[in-house]
Each structure stands twice: as C-alpha cells, then as structure tokens.
Short mmCIF file of C-alpha atoms in Angstrom, two decimals:
data_model
loop_
_atom_site.label_atom_id
_atom_site.label_comp_id
_atom_site.label_asym_id
_atom_site.label_seq_id
_atom_site.Cartn_x
_atom_site.Cartn_y
_atom_site.Cartn_z
CA MET A 1 -14.13 4.88 17.26
CA SER A 2 -16.90 2.76 15.84
CA SER A 3 -15.97 -0.43 14.07
CA GLU A 4 -18.42 0.53 11.32
CA PHE A 5 -16.88 2.14 8.24
CA SER A 6 -17.80 5.78 7.77
CA ARG A 7 -17.32 8.22 4.90
CA ARG A 8 -13.95 9.24 6.33
CA ASP A 9 -12.80 5.74 7.18
CA PHE A 10 -12.38 4.68 3.57
CA LEU A 11 -9.76 7.36 3.08
CA ARG A 12 -7.30 5.55 5.25
CA TYR A 13 -7.30 2.68 2.78
CA SER A 14 -7.29 4.66 -0.44
CA GLY A 15 -3.61 5.54 -0.76
CA ALA A 16 -2.79 2.19 -2.31
CA THR A 17 -4.96 3.24 -5.22
CA GLY A 18 -3.15 6.54 -5.55
CA ALA A 19 -6.22 8.36 -4.24
CA ALA A 20 -6.52 12.04 -3.62
CA ALA A 21 -8.67 11.95 -0.52
CA PHE A 22 -10.11 14.59 1.77
CA ILE A 23 -8.51 18.02 1.97
CA ALA A 24 -6.83 17.98 5.35
CA THR A 25 -6.63 20.92 7.66
CA THR A 26 -3.16 22.44 7.63
CA LEU A 27 -1.18 22.09 10.83
CA SER A 28 -1.06 25.17 13.01
CA ALA A 29 2.69 25.29 12.48
CA CYS A 30 1.99 25.77 8.79
CA SER A 31 -0.66 28.46 9.13
CA GLY A 32 1.33 30.81 6.94
CA GLY A 33 0.10 28.91 3.87
CA PRO A 34 1.75 26.56 1.41
CA ALA A 35 5.48 26.84 0.99
CA SER A 36 6.81 27.72 -2.44
CA THR A 37 7.36 24.78 -4.72
CA GLY A 38 9.60 26.79 -6.98
CA SER A 39 12.41 27.83 -4.68
CA VAL A 40 15.22 29.53 -6.59
CA GLY A 41 18.43 27.53 -6.51
CA ALA A 42 16.83 24.51 -4.85
CA GLY A 43 18.32 22.17 -7.42
CA SER A 44 21.89 23.09 -6.50
CA ASN A 45 21.49 23.25 -2.70
CA LYS A 46 23.56 20.33 -1.40
CA ASP A 47 21.89 20.52 2.01
CA LEU A 48 18.46 19.84 0.48
CA ILE A 49 16.76 16.95 -1.28
CA THR A 50 13.80 18.07 -3.36
CA ALA A 51 11.56 15.19 -4.37
CA VAL A 52 8.44 14.94 -6.50
CA ILE A 53 5.85 12.41 -5.34
CA GLY A 54 3.15 11.43 -7.81
CA TYR A 55 0.47 10.99 -5.16
CA GLY A 56 -1.47 13.35 -2.92
CA ASN A 57 -0.17 14.46 0.50
CA ASP A 58 -3.65 15.36 1.74
CA GLN A 59 -4.48 11.97 3.21
CA SER A 60 -4.05 10.49 6.69
CA TRP A 61 -0.62 10.58 8.34
CA ASP A 62 -1.73 8.26 11.13
CA PRO A 63 0.68 5.29 10.78
CA THR A 64 -1.93 2.89 12.18
CA GLN A 65 -4.50 3.89 9.58
CA THR A 66 -3.01 5.15 6.37
CA ALA A 67 -2.42 3.49 3.03
CA SER A 68 -1.52 6.80 1.39
CA ALA A 69 1.55 6.41 -0.82
CA PHE A 70 2.86 9.89 0.05
CA ALA A 71 2.21 9.58 3.77
CA MET A 72 3.60 6.06 4.05
CA ALA A 73 6.82 7.08 2.32
CA GLY A 74 7.16 10.10 4.60
CA ILE A 75 6.39 8.02 7.68
CA GLN A 76 9.36 5.75 6.91
CA HIS A 77 11.62 8.78 7.45
CA VAL A 78 9.81 10.20 10.50
CA TYR A 79 8.84 7.15 12.59
CA GLU A 80 10.50 3.89 13.61
CA GLY A 81 9.26 0.43 14.43
CA LEU A 82 10.86 -1.89 16.95
CA LEU A 83 12.29 -3.38 13.77
CA ASP A 84 12.37 -1.78 10.35
CA THR A 85 13.04 -3.33 6.96
CA ASP A 86 15.25 -2.34 4.09
CA PRO A 87 13.04 -0.68 1.46
CA ILE A 88 14.32 -2.93 -1.34
CA THR A 89 15.40 -6.27 0.18
CA ARG A 90 12.73 -6.00 2.92
CA GLU A 91 15.17 -7.66 5.31
CA PRO A 92 14.50 -6.60 8.92
CA TYR A 93 17.02 -4.70 11.04
CA PRO A 94 16.87 -3.34 14.61
CA ALA A 95 15.43 0.18 14.77
CA LEU A 96 14.04 1.20 18.19
CA ALA A 97 14.90 -2.28 19.41
CA THR A 98 18.54 -3.17 19.98
CA ALA A 99 18.52 -6.60 18.31
CA LEU A 100 16.62 -8.96 16.06
CA PRO A 101 14.81 -11.89 17.70
CA THR A 102 17.04 -14.93 18.02
CA ASP A 103 14.35 -17.62 17.87
CA LEU A 104 11.83 -17.04 15.08
CA ASN A 105 9.77 -20.02 16.24
CA ALA A 106 9.30 -18.79 19.81
CA THR A 107 5.81 -17.80 20.97
CA SER A 108 7.03 -14.61 22.63
CA TRP A 109 9.74 -12.12 21.77
CA LYS A 110 11.42 -9.71 24.14
CA PHE A 111 12.92 -6.43 22.96
CA THR A 112 15.13 -3.84 24.66
CA LEU A 113 14.73 -0.26 23.50
CA ARG A 114 17.70 1.71 22.17
CA ASP A 115 19.43 3.87 24.78
CA GLY A 116 18.95 7.57 24.21
CA ALA A 117 16.08 7.25 21.72
CA LYS A 118 14.02 10.44 21.79
CA TRP A 119 10.85 11.78 20.27
CA HIS A 120 11.09 14.81 18.06
CA ASP A 121 9.76 16.95 20.94
CA GLY A 122 12.71 15.84 23.11
CA GLN A 123 10.89 13.35 25.35
CA PRO A 124 12.43 9.87 25.81
CA VAL A 125 11.00 6.82 24.07
CA THR A 126 9.75 4.30 26.66
CA ALA A 127 8.08 0.93 26.84
CA ASP A 128 4.79 2.73 27.55
CA ASP A 129 4.89 4.13 24.03
CA VAL A 130 5.32 0.65 22.57
CA VAL A 131 2.42 -0.77 24.59
CA PHE A 132 0.26 2.25 23.71
CA THR A 133 0.88 1.76 19.99
CA PHE A 134 0.11 -1.94 19.96
CA GLN A 135 -2.99 -1.49 22.09
CA ARG A 136 -4.38 0.75 19.37
CA ILE A 137 -3.40 -1.68 16.62
CA LEU A 138 -5.09 -4.61 18.39
CA ASP A 139 -8.13 -2.67 19.66
CA PRO A 140 -11.27 -4.11 18.00
CA ALA A 141 -13.14 -0.86 18.68
CA ALA A 142 -10.53 1.26 16.88
CA ASN A 143 -10.49 -1.31 14.04
CA VAL A 144 -7.44 0.30 12.42
CA LEU A 145 -6.05 -0.82 9.08
CA THR A 146 -2.80 -2.20 10.50
CA GLY A 147 -4.78 -4.41 12.83
CA ASN A 148 -5.47 -6.71 9.86
CA PHE A 149 -1.77 -7.54 9.78
CA PHE A 150 -1.43 -8.38 13.52
CA LYS A 151 -4.69 -9.58 15.06
CA SER A 152 -4.51 -13.10 13.66
CA TRP A 153 -1.23 -13.93 15.44
CA LEU A 154 -0.35 -11.29 18.09
CA GLN A 155 -2.03 -11.74 21.48
CA GLU A 156 -0.66 -8.74 23.41
CA VAL A 157 2.36 -6.55 24.10
CA LYS A 158 3.48 -6.24 27.71
CA LYS A 159 5.76 -3.80 29.49
CA ILE A 160 8.58 -5.44 31.45
CA ASP A 161 10.16 -2.18 32.57
CA ASP A 162 10.78 1.25 31.01
CA LYS A 163 13.27 -0.15 28.49
CA ASN A 164 11.94 -3.66 27.82
CA VAL A 165 8.78 -5.10 26.27
CA GLU A 166 7.45 -8.56 25.46
CA LEU A 167 5.36 -9.53 22.46
CA VAL A 168 3.14 -12.52 23.22
CA PHE A 169 1.96 -14.53 20.21
CA LYS A 170 -1.11 -16.72 19.81
CA PHE A 171 1.17 -19.25 18.12
CA ALA A 172 4.64 -19.26 16.61
CA PHE A 173 4.73 -16.85 13.67
CA PRO A 174 8.18 -16.76 12.01
CA ASP A 175 7.11 -14.01 9.58
CA ALA A 176 6.61 -11.55 12.44
CA ALA A 177 10.00 -9.82 12.17
CA PRO A 178 9.45 -7.95 8.89
CA ARG A 179 5.80 -7.43 9.85
CA LEU A 180 6.89 -5.29 12.81
CA THR A 181 8.02 -2.47 10.51
CA ILE A 182 4.31 -1.74 9.91
CA ALA A 183 3.84 -0.94 13.60
CA LYS A 184 5.46 2.49 13.81
CA ILE A 185 5.86 3.31 17.48
CA MET A 186 4.05 6.52 18.44
CA PRO A 187 4.47 8.74 21.52
CA LYS A 188 1.79 8.10 24.14
CA HIS A 189 2.14 11.58 25.64
CA VAL A 190 1.22 13.11 22.27
CA PHE A 191 -1.40 10.81 20.76
CA SER A 192 -3.27 9.85 23.91
CA GLN A 193 -4.55 13.43 24.13
CA ALA A 194 -8.12 14.24 23.16
CA GLY A 195 -8.45 14.80 19.42
CA ALA A 196 -4.86 13.70 18.69
CA TRP A 197 -5.82 10.91 16.30
CA ASP A 198 -7.77 13.39 14.20
CA GLN A 199 -4.67 15.60 14.18
CA ALA A 200 -2.63 12.62 12.98
CA LYS A 201 -5.07 12.12 10.13
CA THR A 202 -4.62 15.72 9.06
CA GLY A 203 -0.84 15.60 9.07
CA LYS A 204 0.56 15.84 12.59
CA ALA A 205 3.66 13.65 12.88
CA VAL A 206 5.86 13.25 15.96
CA GLY A 207 8.29 10.37 15.61
CA SER A 208 11.70 9.18 16.73
CA GLY A 209 13.17 8.76 13.25
CA PRO A 210 16.05 10.50 11.45
CA TYR A 211 13.88 13.28 10.00
CA LYS A 212 11.23 15.38 11.67
CA GLN A 213 8.36 16.95 9.81
CA THR A 214 8.66 20.75 9.77
CA ALA A 215 5.69 21.78 7.62
CA HIS A 216 2.75 20.05 6.03
CA ASN A 217 0.79 21.79 3.31
CA PRO A 218 -1.88 19.53 1.81
CA LYS A 219 -2.13 19.71 -1.98
CA SER A 220 1.32 21.38 -2.07
CA ASN A 221 4.30 19.98 -0.15
CA THR A 222 5.65 18.51 3.06
CA THR A 223 9.05 19.49 4.46
CA PHE A 224 11.47 17.71 6.77
CA GLU A 225 14.75 18.42 8.53
CA ALA A 226 17.37 16.19 10.12
CA PHE A 227 16.65 15.32 13.74
CA ALA A 228 19.80 16.28 15.67
CA ASP A 229 19.15 13.84 18.55
CA TYR A 230 18.59 10.77 16.38
CA ASN A 231 21.02 7.98 17.35
CA GLY A 232 19.61 5.07 15.37
CA PRO A 233 20.98 2.91 12.55
CA ARG A 234 20.10 5.06 9.51
CA PRO A 235 20.71 8.76 10.25
CA ALA A 236 19.69 11.64 8.00
CA THR A 237 22.11 12.32 5.15
CA VAL A 238 21.00 15.89 4.37
CA LYS A 239 19.82 18.77 6.52
CA LYS A 240 16.48 19.33 4.80
CA MET A 241 13.99 17.71 2.44
CA ASN A 242 11.12 19.21 0.47
CA TRP A 243 8.64 16.72 -0.98
CA LEU A 244 6.31 18.17 -3.60
CA THR A 245 2.99 16.50 -4.38
CA ILE A 246 2.32 16.61 -8.12
CA VAL A 247 -0.33 14.16 -9.26
CA ASP A 248 -0.44 15.48 -12.84
CA ALA A 249 2.02 13.40 -14.86
CA ALA A 250 3.19 16.13 -17.24
CA ALA A 251 3.85 18.61 -14.44
CA ARG A 252 5.70 15.93 -12.46
CA VAL A 253 8.00 15.13 -15.36
CA ALA A 254 8.61 18.83 -16.03
CA LYS A 255 9.75 19.39 -12.44
CA ILE A 256 12.66 16.96 -12.85
CA SER A 257 13.46 17.79 -16.51
CA GLY A 258 16.14 20.08 -17.90
CA GLY A 259 19.39 21.54 -16.60
CA SER A 260 17.65 23.84 -14.12
CA ALA A 261 15.35 21.17 -12.69
CA GLU A 262 14.33 21.93 -9.14
CA ALA A 263 13.90 18.32 -8.06
CA GLN A 264 16.53 15.58 -7.98
CA ILE A 265 14.13 12.62 -7.79
CA ALA A 266 10.59 11.77 -8.86
CA ASP A 267 8.50 8.63 -8.55
CA ASN A 268 5.56 7.36 -10.62
CA ILE A 269 7.24 8.25 -13.92
CA PRO A 270 4.93 7.66 -16.93
CA TYR A 271 6.15 4.92 -19.23
CA ALA A 272 5.95 7.25 -22.22
CA ASN A 273 8.56 9.58 -20.65
CA VAL A 274 11.19 7.02 -19.68
CA GLU A 275 13.39 7.34 -22.77
CA GLN A 276 13.05 11.12 -22.84
CA LEU A 277 14.38 11.40 -19.29
CA LYS A 278 17.17 8.92 -19.93
CA GLN A 279 18.30 11.01 -22.91
CA GLN A 280 18.56 13.99 -20.54
CA GLY A 281 21.05 12.06 -18.42
CA LEU A 282 18.68 10.95 -15.68
CA SER A 283 18.69 7.47 -14.23
CA VAL A 284 15.28 5.86 -14.70
CA GLU A 285 14.77 2.45 -13.17
CA GLY A 286 11.78 0.28 -12.45
CA GLY A 287 10.72 -1.99 -9.68
CA ALA A 288 8.50 -4.95 -10.54
CA GLY A 289 6.28 -6.25 -7.76
CA MET A 290 2.68 -6.40 -6.64
CA ASN A 291 1.61 -3.14 -8.30
CA HIS A 292 -1.45 -4.13 -10.29
CA MET A 293 -4.66 -3.14 -11.95
CA PHE A 294 -7.55 -5.18 -10.59
CA LEU A 295 -11.19 -5.63 -11.48
CA MET A 296 -13.64 -5.73 -8.58
CA PHE A 297 -17.18 -6.96 -9.17
CA ASN A 298 -20.30 -6.13 -7.21
CA THR A 299 -21.43 -9.67 -6.45
CA GLY A 300 -24.61 -8.28 -4.92
CA THR A 301 -25.80 -7.24 -8.39
CA LYS A 302 -26.81 -9.67 -11.14
CA PRO A 303 -25.27 -11.12 -13.24
CA PHE A 304 -21.98 -10.50 -11.40
CA ASP A 305 -23.05 -12.86 -8.63
CA ASP A 306 -22.39 -15.62 -11.17
CA VAL A 307 -18.72 -16.65 -11.16
CA ARG A 308 -18.97 -17.57 -14.85
CA VAL A 309 -19.72 -13.96 -15.79
CA ARG A 310 -16.78 -12.68 -13.76
CA GLN A 311 -14.50 -15.25 -15.35
CA ALA A 312 -15.78 -14.45 -18.84
CA LEU A 313 -14.95 -10.77 -18.53
CA HIS A 314 -11.40 -11.66 -17.41
CA TYR A 315 -10.86 -14.16 -20.23
CA ALA A 316 -12.06 -11.60 -22.77
CA ILE A 317 -9.35 -9.00 -22.08
CA ASP A 318 -6.51 -8.84 -24.61
CA LYS A 319 -3.75 -8.49 -22.04
CA LYS A 320 -0.90 -8.53 -24.55
CA LYS A 321 -2.38 -5.54 -26.35
CA LEU A 322 -3.02 -3.83 -23.03
CA ILE A 323 0.61 -4.32 -21.96
CA ASP A 324 2.09 -3.35 -25.32
CA VAL A 325 -0.08 -0.28 -25.95
CA ALA A 326 -1.03 1.13 -22.56
CA LEU A 327 1.95 0.02 -20.46
CA LYS A 328 4.67 0.25 -23.16
CA GLY A 329 5.80 -3.24 -22.25
CA HIS A 330 6.17 -2.54 -18.50
CA GLY A 331 3.73 -5.17 -17.31
CA THR A 332 2.97 -8.87 -16.99
CA ALA A 333 -0.39 -10.60 -17.36
CA SER A 334 -1.39 -11.97 -13.98
CA SER A 335 -1.10 -15.72 -13.55
CA SER A 336 -1.94 -15.55 -9.83
CA PHE A 337 -2.95 -12.88 -7.36
CA LEU A 338 0.76 -12.73 -6.48
CA ASN A 339 3.15 -11.31 -9.08
CA GLU A 340 5.44 -13.77 -10.84
CA GLY A 341 8.54 -12.54 -9.01
CA HIS A 342 7.06 -13.29 -5.60
CA PRO A 343 8.71 -16.26 -3.80
CA ASP A 344 5.31 -17.87 -3.11
CA HIS A 345 4.04 -17.42 -6.66
CA LYS A 346 2.66 -20.45 -8.46
CA ARG A 347 0.57 -20.42 -11.61
CA ALA A 348 -3.01 -20.56 -10.36
CA SER A 349 -5.41 -23.39 -11.16
CA VAL A 350 -7.40 -20.86 -13.20
CA VAL A 351 -5.40 -18.41 -15.32
CA TYR A 352 -7.24 -15.88 -17.46
CA ASP A 353 -5.26 -16.14 -20.66
CA TYR A 354 -6.84 -14.25 -23.55
CA ASP A 355 -9.62 -16.52 -24.86
CA GLN A 356 -12.65 -14.83 -26.41
CA GLU A 357 -14.34 -18.10 -27.36
CA LYS A 358 -14.15 -19.34 -23.78
CA ALA A 359 -15.53 -15.99 -22.61
CA LYS A 360 -18.50 -16.28 -24.97
CA ALA A 361 -19.12 -19.88 -23.90
CA LEU A 362 -19.15 -18.93 -20.21
CA LEU A 363 -21.66 -16.14 -20.82
CA LYS A 364 -23.86 -18.52 -22.81
CA GLU A 365 -23.61 -21.14 -20.05
CA ALA A 366 -24.65 -18.51 -17.52
CA GLY A 367 -27.64 -17.59 -19.71
CA VAL A 368 -26.43 -14.01 -20.09
CA THR A 369 -27.18 -12.14 -23.30
CA ASP A 370 -27.13 -8.46 -24.28
CA LEU A 371 -24.96 -7.60 -21.27
CA THR A 372 -24.11 -3.95 -20.73
CA VAL A 373 -21.29 -3.13 -18.31
CA ASN A 374 -20.56 0.23 -16.76
CA LEU A 375 -16.87 0.13 -15.84
CA MET A 376 -16.04 2.68 -13.18
CA ALA A 377 -12.33 3.39 -12.84
CA VAL A 378 -9.86 5.57 -10.99
CA ASN A 379 -8.32 8.32 -13.11
CA VAL A 380 -4.73 7.31 -12.35
CA SER A 381 -3.02 7.92 -15.69
CA TRP A 382 -1.84 4.38 -16.46
CA ILE A 383 -5.20 2.91 -15.46
CA ALA A 384 -6.98 5.34 -17.80
CA ASP A 385 -4.62 4.25 -20.57
CA CYS A 386 -5.75 0.63 -20.10
CA LEU A 387 -9.49 1.28 -20.29
CA PRO A 388 -9.92 1.49 -24.10
CA THR A 389 -8.38 -1.96 -24.56
CA ILE A 390 -10.67 -3.44 -21.92
CA ALA A 391 -13.73 -1.84 -23.52
CA ALA A 392 -12.73 -3.03 -27.00
CA SER A 393 -12.13 -6.55 -25.68
CA TRP A 394 -15.55 -6.73 -24.07
CA GLU A 395 -17.28 -5.24 -27.11
CA ALA A 396 -15.66 -8.01 -29.19
CA ILE A 397 -17.61 -10.67 -27.25
CA GLY A 398 -20.85 -8.71 -27.51
CA VAL A 399 -20.72 -6.90 -24.17
CA LYS A 400 -21.63 -3.25 -24.48
CA THR A 401 -19.27 -1.20 -22.33
CA THR A 402 -19.38 2.31 -20.97
CA LEU A 403 -16.30 3.76 -19.29
CA GLU A 404 -16.54 6.02 -16.28
CA PRO A 405 -13.08 7.13 -15.13
CA GLN A 406 -13.19 9.60 -12.24
CA ASP A 407 -11.31 11.04 -9.32
CA THR A 408 -10.29 8.19 -7.07
CA ALA A 409 -11.69 9.72 -3.91
CA ALA A 410 -15.04 10.30 -5.62
CA LEU A 411 -15.21 6.72 -6.85
CA PHE A 412 -14.46 5.16 -3.48
CA ALA A 413 -16.76 7.60 -1.74
CA LYS A 414 -19.61 6.13 -3.77
CA MET A 415 -18.69 2.63 -2.70
CA ASP A 416 -18.09 3.73 0.87
CA GLN A 417 -21.70 4.88 0.86
CA PHE A 418 -22.53 1.50 -0.73
CA GLN A 419 -24.02 3.06 -3.81
CA ASP A 420 -24.79 0.57 -6.54
CA TYR A 421 -22.10 -0.23 -9.11
CA GLN A 422 -21.19 -3.06 -11.47
CA VAL A 423 -17.42 -3.28 -12.03
CA VAL A 424 -14.49 -1.17 -10.84
CA ALA A 425 -10.97 -0.97 -12.24
CA ALA A 426 -8.35 0.42 -9.87
CA ALA A 427 -4.72 0.10 -8.83
CA SER A 428 -3.30 -1.42 -5.66
CA ASN A 429 0.04 -2.40 -4.17
CA PRO A 430 0.08 -4.18 -0.79
CA ASN A 431 3.90 -4.25 -0.98
CA GLN A 432 3.76 -0.86 0.74
CA PHE A 433 3.17 -2.88 3.90
CA GLY A 434 5.34 -5.91 3.21
CA MET A 435 6.15 -8.87 1.04
CA ASP A 436 4.81 -12.03 2.66
CA ALA A 437 1.75 -13.60 1.05
CA ASP A 438 -0.28 -13.67 4.27
CA LEU A 439 0.07 -9.90 4.61
CA ILE A 440 -0.64 -9.22 0.92
CA MET A 441 -3.84 -11.22 0.91
CA ARG A 442 -5.11 -9.80 4.18
CA TYR A 443 -5.02 -6.32 2.69
CA ASN A 444 -7.99 -7.22 0.47
CA TYR A 445 -9.36 -10.52 1.73
CA VAL A 446 -10.24 -10.38 5.42
CA ALA A 447 -13.51 -11.09 7.22
CA GLY A 448 -15.34 -7.83 7.81
CA GLY A 449 -12.82 -5.93 5.69
CA LEU A 450 -13.72 -2.94 3.59
CA TRP A 451 -12.94 -4.55 0.23
CA MET A 452 -15.15 -7.51 1.09
CA LYS A 453 -17.96 -5.09 1.93
CA TYR A 454 -17.43 -3.21 -1.32
CA SER A 455 -17.69 -6.43 -3.31
CA HIS A 456 -20.64 -7.76 -1.24
CA TRP A 457 -18.86 -11.11 -1.12
CA GLY A 458 -17.50 -11.37 2.42
CA ASP A 459 -20.55 -13.16 3.86
CA SER A 460 -20.76 -15.78 1.13
CA LYS A 461 -20.09 -19.48 1.69
CA ASP A 462 -17.03 -19.33 -0.57
CA ALA A 463 -15.64 -16.32 1.31
CA LYS A 464 -16.02 -18.03 4.66
CA ALA A 465 -14.24 -21.10 3.30
CA LEU A 466 -11.44 -18.83 2.08
CA PHE A 467 -11.04 -17.07 5.43
CA THR A 468 -10.81 -20.46 7.17
CA GLN A 469 -8.08 -21.58 4.76
CA MET A 470 -6.20 -18.32 5.27
CA ASP A 471 -6.27 -18.70 9.05
CA GLU A 472 -5.00 -22.28 8.76
CA ALA A 473 -2.10 -21.11 6.59
CA THR A 474 -1.23 -18.33 9.02
CA LYS A 475 -0.96 -20.83 11.88
CA GLU A 476 1.16 -23.31 9.93
CA PRO A 477 4.74 -23.24 11.36
CA ASP A 478 6.42 -25.20 8.58
CA LYS A 479 7.43 -22.95 5.69
CA ALA A 480 6.87 -25.49 2.92
CA ALA A 481 3.52 -26.56 4.32
CA LYS A 482 2.49 -22.92 4.73
CA THR A 483 3.40 -22.14 1.13
CA ALA A 484 1.30 -25.08 -0.06
CA LYS A 485 -1.69 -23.87 1.95
CA VAL A 486 -1.26 -20.33 0.64
CA GLN A 487 -1.16 -21.56 -2.94
CA LYS A 488 -4.30 -23.61 -2.31
CA TYR A 489 -6.32 -20.60 -1.18
CA LEU A 490 -4.82 -18.47 -3.97
CA ASP A 491 -6.43 -20.97 -6.36
CA LEU A 492 -9.80 -20.30 -4.74
CA ILE A 493 -9.31 -16.53 -5.08
CA ALA A 494 -8.36 -16.97 -8.74
CA GLU A 495 -11.38 -19.15 -9.44
CA GLN A 496 -13.82 -16.74 -7.78
CA ALA A 497 -12.37 -13.61 -9.49
CA VAL A 498 -14.17 -11.22 -7.15
CA LEU A 499 -11.28 -8.80 -6.76
CA TYR A 500 -8.48 -9.96 -9.00
CA PRO A 501 -5.48 -8.53 -10.89
CA VAL A 502 -5.51 -8.18 -14.66
CA VAL A 503 -1.85 -7.16 -14.95
CA HIS A 504 1.09 -6.56 -12.66
CA THR A 505 3.11 -3.50 -13.60
CA GLU A 506 6.51 -1.93 -13.08
CA LEU A 507 6.83 1.35 -11.17
CA MET A 508 9.41 3.79 -12.52
CA THR A 509 11.60 6.18 -10.51
CA ALA A 510 13.83 8.88 -12.05
CA TRP A 511 16.71 10.76 -10.43
CA ASP A 512 19.69 12.88 -11.38
CA PRO A 513 22.81 10.77 -10.67
CA LYS A 514 24.98 13.90 -10.80
CA LYS A 515 23.08 15.37 -7.84
CA LEU A 516 21.88 12.34 -5.89
CA THR A 517 23.49 8.97 -5.16
CA GLY A 518 22.43 5.90 -3.21
CA ILE A 519 18.99 5.66 -4.80
CA ARG A 520 17.35 2.29 -5.40
CA ALA A 521 14.07 2.12 -7.30
CA GLN A 522 11.37 0.40 -5.28
CA ALA A 523 8.49 -1.71 -6.55
CA TYR A 524 5.81 0.14 -4.57
CA PRO A 525 4.75 3.81 -4.57
CA GLY A 526 6.89 6.49 -2.96
CA ILE A 527 10.61 6.83 -2.32
CA ASN A 528 13.10 6.08 0.43
CA VAL A 529 16.16 8.34 0.68
CA LEU A 530 17.54 7.25 4.06
CA GLN A 531 20.71 6.08 2.34
CA ALA A 532 20.80 8.69 -0.41
CA LYS A 533 23.30 11.55 -0.54
CA ARG A 534 23.45 14.86 -2.36
CA THR A 535 26.55 15.33 -4.50
#
C-alpha cells in the first residue's frame, strides 16, 4: 500500500467525526440482503441485545485502520489485544496475554498467550499472529492509522516460541500498557491472504473475542453471537446481538421509545430528547471527555495563514450562548486542547474566552478588512445546531459568514482531494483510542499526518518545532517532567489555533434498566456491553 493518502484512505480516519463513508460491499455470508431491523418480539427476547448506534456501519472494519465509531465499538467485542482496557476506567487487564507487565519502566516486555485461545474459525491463536499484526502496524509502507500510536516508541515485536512474544521498545514507555488495547491481534492465516485487507475494510471480521460477527449489512445492521470457545476474561453475556445503524436522530430515539421499543440501548442521544426519555423510565447518562467541535483552518489560503486571524475568529465566538442554546448545557468551553477532566489538563497560555473587541483588534492588526468566511461543516446534528451561533458571532465583528453543512464523507472527500477551502467545523474524539495525552495529540498532530496535510500546516517552522517537542515528551520517563513537557507543547497548539476545539461536549447514552443492566455510559462514541446483562 502506498504511503500517499488516496480517496479511500481518508475513510479510515473519518469515524471520529461520525462520518458516513463509502458504501461497503456486503460480505458473501450476508448475500441474502439486509436483515430486518424490526424483528417482532425483539424487545422481550432475553437471549438478544438490540442496540441502536448513531453512526454508520459502512466504514472500515480493519482494526489497524479504522476510526469508525460503529466499527470500533464492534471490534471491542470481536477482537482482543494482548491487553485490553476497561471501557470506562481505561485500566488495562490481560486479554490474550496472561498477565500485565511487572516493570513499566523496562525497555522490553514479554507476554505469554492464553492457553486455548482460538480464532472464530477454530484455529489456535499463536505468536505468529501477534508478530503479523504488529508488523503491519509498524510497516511504513502500509502507513496504517494505528501506527501513529506505536511507531514513536515500539521498535519491534519478536516471537520467542508459539506461545510467547517480546515487545522491544526504543526507550522506556510506561504508558504502553493501555496503548496495547489499540493493537487488536488478527489471524495471520486469514489476513495474510491476497485481498484480505480490502475484505477487512468492507466488514470481514475474524477475531478471538467473546462475540463473533455473524452478518454485516452496511447501512442497516451488524449481528453477533456468543463465541462458544471463548475462554478469556470477559465472556459474552447473551447469545446474540443485533446492532442497528440509525444516523437520523429522530429515528434513533423512536427505536428506543415506548413500551414496545425494539432496542434496549442507544448511543448519541440528542440533548433535546434527554428529559423525554427519562420520563419514559429510561436511564440516560452522559460521559464527559474529549468529544469536541473543532475549527480547522486552511493555512495555505490567505488570510488564514496569519495566526492573528485564526485567533480572532476563536475569540469572537460566544461560547456560552453556543453551549446554552445548541448543547442544552451539555458542554464546556475549551481552555486547552485537552478537556478539563483530563488528568494532564492545564489552562493553556492562550484561552479563547469570548472577547469581540480583542477579535476586532487582531483583525485590524493583521490588516484584514471585509473578510468573508465560508464555513464548511459536517452535518452531525449537534454540530449543525452550533453553526448559527458561530455565524452570528462572526457577523458581529464584521465578518460575513456563509454556512455550508454537508454529508461528512462528502466534506472530507473534498479535502482528501485537496480542494480549496477556508474553515471547517467538525467533531472528533480521540478517546476512542485511549486517554493519555501523547496518544490524543498524535491523532491530529503528527508529521506527515492527514490532518496536517488538510490544514497545510505540517511543513511549517512552527509545526516542526511542535513535533520535536512532542517527541521529547514521549521519550521523557519521569511522569511529572513528561506532563510539564506536554503542557508546554499544548500551549503552542493553543497559540497557533490551526486545528483547535471550540467546546468539549458530553455524549449521552440511553437504556432501559428494566431490560438491561450493567451499562456504563462512556465518553466516546459507541457502546460496550461486555458486562451488560438482559433481565
């Protein structure tokens, strides 16, 4: 695979924006067409969990490539890492490996694979599968998304024997344990075959986890059943699952509403429907984390190459009004790239508190008058709700604004083809991959990365200085010193405001507590029901 980004390559990144990407080819096992999403009696079947996911299931299911919210949530139930992490606490636990590493400051870790672990096709899991997976992740030619989270610190993965492997680090990296959950181990005998990676993109999934995928119908639903030979730490709790993809907010809410509701759980609940669902007896809880709306500027187009213009447009936004009106109070104005609940959060050296006079002064200082901005945006419902406030705020400082919300895949296709644009508003949540600051920042800010190409900023002097600071922080073994270095480069990112959050939001999950227990709302898209039970 070429290291250059193609039209299809952007799709692997787009799930974090809630994108509906390319229409995947249905698996041969599903050639009978989409399964019914209105099964009679599904709501009362105690052997079945029916879930509604507010994101498309027509994106890549390749664990090394995807950022699709639907696919990543499904992958957590189908595949395992050497270590996995709890979906809420994000604490690591042994999955395919038998134990956690004992010395977090060592420069190599050895793992023994779980006895009796099998792939869903019945073949045994071996060290060859582990080496195969990490070779793909680290391969510069493949240039997969997950490589951004490993290449800076992981040198290689070696086979000791069929049941034991060794991870060799470039330097001690104590944060590696939770990071390993991103590396879902994949069967070499399946995905080393010609064309297999394309099949993974279009939905083929063969894992070692508690559930196996039984049907995949893009634009409709994906089904799972308990894997009888699973002997790991978090076994399936029901015999079958049916996950419906319903991007339309009203239809998603309807599917979980009322006494005869088919589904027991739904994610991505609109803020306007929270009280309505609570009054119906549903539990509706939020998770606050990195979920955010960001502005990304095309720094290759004037006047957005001037940092003062970028800063002015951030200062001009009435964030309190945006949070009160569009988000119904379920948001926080960003005071750093990291959300305020993050352990490494510190108020940045530049914080874009609402200040129209400062915004006007910055534009005047930059010599910019009669500015007209075309704001392209994804059509995710809560993002669309925020756009009028942004436009009104910019109009108030004399900036004429046109809004161009559109299908997410269409928007990013334009940028993937490097068509000209001015400013983009979209949603993102790196917490899908993990919690540590190094990981979060490397989702967007990495040398040669797609977001840096979109913004036309990655080759600038400031960007190169940032990447150097990031690498220095990654190598720092002392936690306090690392945090200080992270906060230093977060100040640079805040000052430059190339791709930067406006608000951090709360994601809402609803479920019927009379039919489903053990649910914990997560602060990133999707659901995890490995510890849930039907009642």
